[in-house]
Amino acid sequence: KQEVTQIPAALSVPEGENLVLNCSFTDSAIYNLQWFRQDPGKGLTSLLLIQSSQREQTSGRLNASLDKSSGRSTLYIAASQPGDSATYLCAVKDGATNKLIFGTGTLLAVQP
Amino acid sequence: EAGVAQSPRYKIIEKRQSVAFWCNPISGHATLYWYQQILGQGPKLLIQFQNNGVVDDSQLPKDRFSAERLKGVDSTLKIQPAKLEDSAVYLCASSLSSSGDDGYTFGSGTRLTVV
C-alpha cells in the first residue's frame, strides 16, 4: 500500500532563507507527483507537477525534484518570503490504484 | 479559465442533521473527485466520477454519504445523518483526462463543523 511521508511536519525560517521540504513515498510505481500549497481554511493550489519520466520542474522561486527509484521528492524554495507561509502537501498518483495519495503536509512559517 | 467552484464555503450543523455540498468543475474536465480532509491530515479520496459514472467509491461511507454527478458536470455530495467525526474540509477536484495524469485542480473547499 502506497504511503507518503513529509518531513519536517513544521518548519519556521527567517525571511530570505532558502529551504527544502521533503517528501518520500514507499512504492516507486507512480505516474506523477504533485506539490500543492494550502493556506489556512482554504483549498489546494497546485504548484508543480512532475511526471514519472521527469527529474525536476521549476516555477519562479520553486524547484521540485523527483527521484523515483529512491522514492523521494524535494521542494526547494529560494529566497523565502512571509507570503510563502502555508502548508505544503505532496501527492503521488499511485501506479497500482490510480489514486492520488497525499502526505500530511509541512507547515511552513516564514518570519519577517 | 475559471477554477473549480464549490459552495458553501462554511457550514455548521448539529449531529444527525443533513448537509449537501456543491461542486462545479472546470469546463471540459471529465473527471471529478471529492476528497475529505480532516484537520492535520492529508486529503482522502471519497469518490471519483468519470463523466456521470462512478469510477471509485470504495472509501465512501455509503451508509451516510451519497454523491451524484448529473449530466456529467456539476456534482453534489450529501451527508445524512452527520456525525461529529464528519467535521472536515470537503474538497472537490477535477482533471481533464480520465487518468488524472495532467494533474488535479482543486476548489477552495467547504469547511464543515458538526456540533
mmCIF file of C-alpha atoms in Angstrom, chain A:
data_model
loop_
_atom_site.group_PDB
_atom_site.id
_atom_site.type_symbol
_atom_site.label_atom_id
_atom_site.label_comp_id
_atom_site.label_asym_id
_atom_site.label_seq_id
_atom_site.Cartn_x
_atom_site.Cartn_y
_atom_site.Cartn_z
ATOM 1 C CA LYS A 1 0.000 0.000 0.000
ATOM 2 C CA GLN A 2 1.418 3.363 -1.052
ATOM 3 C CA GLU A 3 2.278 5.687 1.823
ATOM 4 C CA VAL A 4 3.520 9.252 1.555
ATOM 5 C CA THR A 5 5.525 10.908 4.303
ATOM 6 C CA GLN A 6 6.562 14.524 4.608
ATOM 7 C CA ILE A 7 9.363 15.768 6.808
ATOM 8 C CA PRO A 8 9.500 18.027 8.684
ATOM 9 C CA ALA A 9 5.915 18.406 9.890
ATOM 10 C CA ALA A 10 6.570 22.050 10.665
ATOM 11 C CA LEU A 11 9.306 24.499 9.782
ATOM 12 C CA SER A 12 9.990 28.094 10.776
ATOM 13 C CA VAL A 13 12.604 30.148 8.955
ATOM 14 C CA PRO A 14 13.577 33.822 8.748
ATOM 15 C CA GLU A 15 12.717 35.729 5.627
ATOM 16 C CA GLY A 16 15.222 35.389 2.810
ATOM 17 C CA GLU A 17 16.399 31.881 3.601
ATOM 18 C CA ASN A 18 16.460 29.109 1.048
ATOM 19 C CA LEU A 19 14.682 25.987 2.262
ATOM 20 C CA VAL A 20 13.942 22.399 1.310
ATOM 21 C CA LEU A 21 10.808 20.390 2.020
ATOM 22 C CA ASN A 22 10.981 16.622 1.767
ATOM 23 C CA CYS A 23 8.520 14.036 0.564
ATOM 24 C CA SER A 24 9.029 10.281 0.455
ATOM 25 C CA PHE A 25 6.838 7.502 -0.892
ATOM 26 C CA THR A 26 7.022 3.757 -0.350
ATOM 27 C CA ASP A 27 6.218 2.422 -3.832
ATOM 28 C CA SER A 28 8.212 3.750 -6.774
ATOM 29 C CA ALA A 29 5.485 2.772 -9.244
ATOM 30 C CA ILE A 30 3.904 6.178 -9.682
ATOM 31 C CA TYR A 31 2.517 8.102 -12.654
ATOM 32 C CA ASN A 32 3.408 11.526 -11.324
ATOM 33 C CA LEU A 33 3.990 13.625 -8.214
ATOM 34 C CA GLN A 34 2.317 16.934 -7.488
ATOM 35 C CA TRP A 35 3.168 19.632 -4.933
ATOM 36 C CA PHE A 36 0.342 21.743 -3.540
ATOM 37 C CA ARG A 37 0.087 24.768 -1.300
ATOM 38 C CA GLN A 38 -2.759 25.134 1.190
ATOM 39 C CA ASP A 39 -3.500 28.337 3.063
ATOM 40 C CA PRO A 40 -5.405 28.051 6.375
ATOM 41 C CA GLY A 41 -9.024 27.069 5.794
ATOM 42 C CA LYS A 42 -8.588 27.125 2.032
ATOM 43 C CA GLY A 43 -8.372 24.670 -0.810
ATOM 44 C CA LEU A 44 -5.271 23.367 -2.554
ATOM 45 C CA THR A 45 -3.284 25.340 -5.098
ATOM 46 C CA SER A 46 -1.180 23.274 -7.462
ATOM 47 C CA LEU A 47 2.453 24.392 -7.523
ATOM 48 C CA LEU A 48 4.322 21.855 -9.628
ATOM 49 C CA LEU A 49 3.539 18.598 -11.396
ATOM 50 C CA ILE A 50 6.357 16.170 -12.183
ATOM 51 C CA GLN A 51 5.675 13.236 -14.472
ATOM 52 C CA SER A 52 7.346 9.938 -13.612
ATOM 53 C CA SER A 53 9.738 10.309 -16.559
ATOM 54 C CA GLN A 54 10.912 13.753 -15.408
ATOM 55 C CA ARG A 55 13.597 14.653 -12.870
ATOM 56 C CA GLU A 56 12.537 18.171 -11.949
ATOM 57 C CA GLN A 57 10.218 21.078 -12.586
ATOM 58 C CA THR A 58 10.717 24.773 -11.918
ATOM 59 C CA SER A 59 8.332 27.667 -11.454
ATOM 60 C CA GLY A 60 9.713 31.004 -10.322
ATOM 61 C CA ARG A 61 11.378 30.557 -6.934
ATOM 62 C CA LEU A 62 10.192 26.964 -6.674
ATOM 63 C CA ASN A 63 12.038 23.888 -7.855
ATOM 64 C CA ALA A 64 10.823 20.341 -7.336
ATOM 65 C CA SER A 65 12.911 17.261 -7.954
ATOM 66 C CA LEU A 66 11.877 13.645 -8.270
ATOM 67 C CA ASP A 67 13.986 10.540 -7.668
ATOM 68 C CA LYS A 68 11.522 7.780 -8.369
ATOM 69 C CA SER A 69 13.905 4.905 -7.702
ATOM 70 C CA SER A 70 14.602 6.077 -4.170
ATOM 71 C CA GLY A 71 11.028 7.223 -3.572
ATOM 72 C CA ARG A 72 11.867 10.837 -2.844
ATOM 73 C CA SER A 73 10.947 14.320 -3.908
ATOM 74 C CA THR A 74 12.124 17.689 -2.653
ATOM 75 C CA LEU A 75 10.586 21.116 -2.986
ATOM 76 C CA TYR A 76 13.171 23.875 -2.926
ATOM 77 C CA ILE A 77 12.013 27.417 -2.159
ATOM 78 C CA ALA A 78 14.533 30.152 -2.856
ATOM 79 C CA ALA A 79 14.646 33.465 -1.010
ATOM 80 C CA SER A 80 11.631 32.719 1.164
ATOM 81 C CA GLN A 81 9.058 35.437 1.862
ATOM 82 C CA PRO A 82 6.381 35.794 4.577
ATOM 83 C CA GLY A 83 3.790 35.238 1.854
ATOM 84 C CA ASP A 84 5.177 31.722 1.405
ATOM 85 C CA SER A 85 3.795 30.777 4.817
ATOM 86 C CA ALA A 86 1.331 27.932 4.273
ATOM 87 C CA THR A 87 1.043 24.149 4.426
ATOM 88 C CA TYR A 88 2.791 22.349 1.576
ATOM 89 C CA LEU A 89 1.407 18.977 0.531
ATOM 90 C CA CYS A 90 2.896 16.449 -1.823
ATOM 91 C CA ALA A 91 0.820 13.782 -3.521
ATOM 92 C CA VAL A 92 1.687 10.841 -5.766
ATOM 93 C CA LYS A 93 -0.506 9.315 -8.462
ATOM 94 C CA ASP A 94 -0.156 5.712 -7.419
ATOM 95 C CA GLY A 95 0.541 3.283 -10.253
ATOM 96 C CA ALA A 96 -1.231 0.343 -8.629
ATOM 97 C CA THR A 97 -4.503 2.028 -7.612
ATOM 98 C CA ASN A 98 -4.509 5.073 -9.920
ATOM 99 C CA LYS A 99 -5.346 7.194 -6.870
ATOM 100 C CA LEU A 100 -3.776 10.446 -5.719
ATOM 101 C CA ILE A 101 -2.218 9.695 -2.324
ATOM 102 C CA PHE A 102 -1.328 12.642 -0.110
ATOM 103 C CA GLY A 103 1.219 13.207 2.606
ATOM 104 C CA THR A 104 0.209 15.003 5.799
ATOM 105 C CA GLY A 105 1.975 18.188 4.817
ATOM 106 C CA THR A 106 4.680 20.541 6.082
ATOM 107 C CA LEU A 107 3.509 23.690 7.836
ATOM 108 C CA LEU A 108 5.890 26.480 6.824
ATOM 109 C CA ALA A 109 6.183 29.787 8.667
ATOM 110 C CA VAL A 110 8.463 32.468 7.215
ATOM 111 C CA GLN A 111 9.244 35.098 9.820
ATOM 112 C CA PRO A 112 9.619 38.731 8.632
#
